[in-house]
PDB file of C-alpha atoms and ligand atoms in Angstrom:
ATOM      1  CA  MET A   1      80.917 100.677  57.611  1.00 57.00           C
ATOM      2  CA  SER A   2      81.561 100.557  61.061  1.00 73.00           C
ATOM      3  CA  GLU A   3      79.970 102.371  63.881  1.00 90.00           C
ATOM      4  CA  PHE A   4      82.315 104.042  66.494  1.00 94.00           C
ATOM      5  CA  ALA A   5      81.203 103.783  70.284  1.00 96.00           C
ATOM      6  CA  THR A   6      82.276 105.174  73.453  1.00 97.00           C
ATOM      7  CA  VAL A   7      84.445 102.555  75.795  1.00 97.00           C
ATOM      8  CA  ALA A   8      86.608 105.215  77.871  1.00 98.00           C
ATOM      9  CA  ARG A   9      87.786 108.813  78.262  1.00 98.00           C
ATOM     10  CA  VAL A  10      91.190 110.302  77.662  1.00 98.00           C
ATOM     11  CA  ALA A  11      91.849 110.817  81.221  1.00 97.00           C
ATOM     12  CA  ASP A  12      90.896 107.120  82.002  1.00 96.00           C
ATOM     13  CA  VAL A  13      94.012 106.007  79.907  1.00 98.00           C
ATOM     14  CA  PRO A  14      97.336 108.709  80.772  1.00 97.00           C
ATOM     15  CA  PRO A  15     100.698 107.487  79.293  1.00 97.00           C
ATOM     16  CA  GLY A  16     101.697 103.859  80.188  1.00 96.00           C
ATOM     17  CA  ALA A  17      98.543 102.351  80.548  1.00 98.00           C
ATOM     18  CA  ILE A  18      96.623  99.382  79.843  1.00 98.00           C
ATOM     19  CA  PHE A  19      92.925  99.959  80.168  1.00 98.00           C
ATOM     20  CA  GLU A  20      90.431  97.149  80.157  1.00 98.00           C
ATOM     21  CA  ALA A  21      87.171  98.548  78.603  1.00 97.00           C
ATOM     22  CA  GLU A  22      84.139  96.568  77.568  1.00 96.00           C
ATOM     23  CA  LEU A  23      82.186  96.946  73.935  1.00 93.00           C
ATOM     24  CA  ASP A  24      79.042  94.580  73.168  1.00 89.00           C
ATOM     25  CA  GLY A  25      79.793  93.165  76.273  1.00 92.00           C
ATOM     26  CA  GLU A  26      82.856  92.030  75.525  1.00 93.00           C
ATOM     27  CA  SER A  27      86.964  92.882  76.792  1.00 96.00           C
ATOM     28  CA  LEU A  28      89.089  95.087  75.256  1.00 97.00           C
ATOM     29  CA  LEU A  29      91.958  97.211  75.911  1.00 98.00           C
ATOM     30  CA  ILE A  30      92.890 100.576  74.884  1.00 98.00           C
ATOM     31  CA  VAL A  31      96.677 101.542  75.746  1.00 98.00           C
ATOM     32  CA  ASN A  32      98.621 104.844  75.744  1.00 98.00           C
ATOM     33  CA  ALA A  33     101.689 103.917  74.348  1.00 97.00           C
ATOM     34  CA  GLY A  34     103.607 107.450  74.691  1.00 93.00           C
ATOM     35  CA  GLY A  35     100.758 109.413  73.743  1.00 95.00           C
ATOM     36  CA  GLU A  36      99.327 107.482  71.015  1.00 97.00           C
ATOM     37  CA  LEU A  37      96.088 105.792  72.456  1.00 98.00           C
ATOM     38  CA  PHE A  38      95.689 101.948  70.493  1.00 98.00           C
ATOM     39  CA  ALA A  39      92.484  99.638  70.673  1.00 98.00           C
ATOM     40  CA  CYS A  40      92.570  95.879  70.366  1.00 98.00           C
ATOM     41  CA  ASP A  41      91.844  92.897  71.741  1.00 98.00           C
ATOM     42  CA  ALA A  42      92.603  91.580  75.750  1.00 98.00           C
ATOM     43  CA  LEU A  43      93.723  88.050  75.125  1.00 98.00           C
ATOM     44  CA  CYS A  44      96.915  86.860  73.874  1.00 98.00           C
ATOM     45  CA  THR A  45      96.149  85.246  70.880  1.00 98.00           C
ATOM     46  CA  HIS A  46      98.553  82.192  71.919  1.00 98.00           C
ATOM     47  CA  LEU A  47      96.360  80.638  74.914  1.00 98.00           C
ATOM     48  CA  ASP A  48      94.402  83.394  76.066  1.00 98.00           C
ATOM     49  CA  GLY A  49      96.660  85.219  78.402  1.00 98.00           C
ATOM     50  CA  PRO A  50      95.387  88.740  79.913  1.00 98.00           C
ATOM     51  CA  LEU A  51      97.065  91.314  77.971  1.00 98.00           C
ATOM     52  CA  SER A  52      95.613  93.617  80.574  1.00 98.00           C
ATOM     53  CA  HIS A  53      98.443  92.667  82.784  1.00 98.00           C
ATOM     54  CA  GLY A  54     100.940  92.543  80.610  1.00 98.00           C
ATOM     55  CA  THR A  55     103.885  94.927  80.165  1.00 98.00           C
ATOM     56  CA  LEU A  56     104.124  98.106  77.264  1.00 98.00           C
ATOM     57  CA  GLU A  57     107.739  98.520  76.179  1.00 97.00           C
ATOM     58  CA  GLY A  58     107.203 101.692  73.600  1.00 97.00           C
ATOM     59  CA  THR A  59     104.425 100.572  70.890  1.00 97.00           C
ATOM     60  CA  VAL A  60     104.729  97.140  71.787  1.00 98.00           C
ATOM     61  CA  LEU A  61     102.512  94.802  74.292  1.00 98.00           C
ATOM     62  CA  ARG A  62     103.824  91.742  75.890  1.00 98.00           C
ATOM     63  CA  CYS A  63     101.738  89.052  76.811  1.00 98.00           C
ATOM     64  CA  PRO A  64     102.512  88.083  80.705  1.00 98.00           C
ATOM     65  CA  TRP A  65     102.024  84.707  80.335  1.00 98.00           C
ATOM     66  CA  HIS A  66     104.839  83.454  77.404  1.00 98.00           C
ATOM     67  CA  GLY A  67     106.002  86.708  76.686  1.00 98.00           C
ATOM     68  CA  SER A  68     104.717  86.853  72.940  1.00 98.00           C
ATOM     69  CA  ALA A  69     105.151  90.710  71.758  1.00 98.00           C
ATOM     70  CA  PHE A  70     102.329  92.287  69.181  1.00 98.00           C
ATOM     71  CA  ASP A  71     103.363  95.405  67.403  1.00 98.00           C
ATOM     72  CA  LEU A  72     100.261  97.490  68.565  1.00 98.00           C
ATOM     73  CA  ARG A  73     100.188  99.455  65.485  1.00 97.00           C
ATOM     74  CA  SER A  74     100.083  96.335  63.190  1.00 97.00           C
ATOM     75  CA  GLY A  75      98.853  93.851  65.535  1.00 98.00           C
ATOM     76  CA  GLU A  76     102.031  91.509  64.581  1.00 98.00           C
ATOM     77  CA  ALA A  77     103.120  88.908  66.505  1.00 98.00           C
ATOM     78  CA  LEU A  78     106.540  89.606  66.951  1.00 98.00           C
ATOM     79  CA  ASN A  79     107.701  86.671  68.476  1.00 97.00           C
ATOM     80  CA  ARG A  80     106.512  83.381  69.536  1.00 95.00           C
ATOM     81  CA  PRO A  81     104.728  81.380  70.710  1.00 98.00           C
ATOM     82  CA  ALA A  82     102.148  83.588  69.240  1.00 98.00           C
ATOM     83  CA  HIS A  83     102.310  83.058  65.941  1.00 97.00           C
ATOM     84  CA  THR A  84      98.808  84.798  64.572  1.00 98.00           C
ATOM     85  CA  PRO A  85      98.046  88.476  65.184  1.00 98.00           C
ATOM     86  CA  LEU A  86      96.389  90.552  67.778  1.00 98.00           C
ATOM     87  CA  ALA A  87      92.894  92.008  66.866  1.00 97.00           C
ATOM     88  CA  CYS A  88      93.388  96.042  66.567  1.00 97.00           C
ATOM     89  CA  PHE A  89      90.296  98.420  65.984  1.00 96.00           C
ATOM     90  CA  PRO A  90      90.175 101.720  64.933  1.00 96.00           C
ATOM     91  CA  LEU A  91      90.018 104.262  67.122  1.00 96.00           C
ATOM     92  CA  THR A  92      88.542 107.917  67.185  1.00 97.00           C
ATOM     93  CA  VAL A  93      89.107 110.663  70.105  1.00 97.00           C
ATOM     94  CA  THR A  94      86.118 113.571  70.292  1.00 96.00           C
ATOM     95  CA  ASP A  95      85.786 115.411  73.166  1.00 97.00           C
ATOM     96  CA  GLY A  96      87.658 113.423  75.270  1.00 97.00           C
ATOM     97  CA  GLU A  97      85.600 110.095  74.280  1.00 98.00           C
ATOM     98  CA  ILE A  98      87.998 107.651  73.124  1.00 98.00           C
ATOM     99  CA  ARG A  99      85.190 105.976  70.598  1.00 97.00           C
ATOM    100  CA  VAL A 100      86.294 102.292  68.786  1.00 97.00           C
ATOM    101  CA  ALA A 101      84.897 100.458  65.677  1.00 93.00           C
ATOM    102  CA  ARG A 102      85.052  96.556  66.506  1.00 76.00           C
ATOM    103  CA  GLY A 103      84.214  95.834  63.229  1.00 67.00           C
TER     104      GLY A 103
HETATM  105  S1  FES B 201      99.248  83.032  76.789  1.00 64.05           S
HETATM  106 FE1  FES B 201     100.142  84.667  75.499  1.00 64.05          FE
HETATM  107  S2  FES B 201     102.104  83.973  75.168  1.00 64.05           S
HETATM  108 FE2  FES B 201     101.219  82.558  75.923  1.00 64.05          FE
END
């Protein structure tokens, strides 16, 4: 069973924010899509573009380098050049803390 670890506070990630956090020495993103929080890998599955500098459209995160978009609900790559899904992680909120299980 996965263990959840605190990576940020809810106050760090207001609606529309893409917050870069760290878990076990690796970067991950906490994204607030209209009040709904998601946790995912920080790097694009195409050529490791920095998704923290990407743009958010609803629950879709778009890479700043070549424009691939990922659905944060599933990780699905919605358009090329990326075709590998983005890793997304279970997340809980307890007492204002965002906790993530990386698997
Ligand atoms: S690195 Fe993200 S689309 Fe190319």
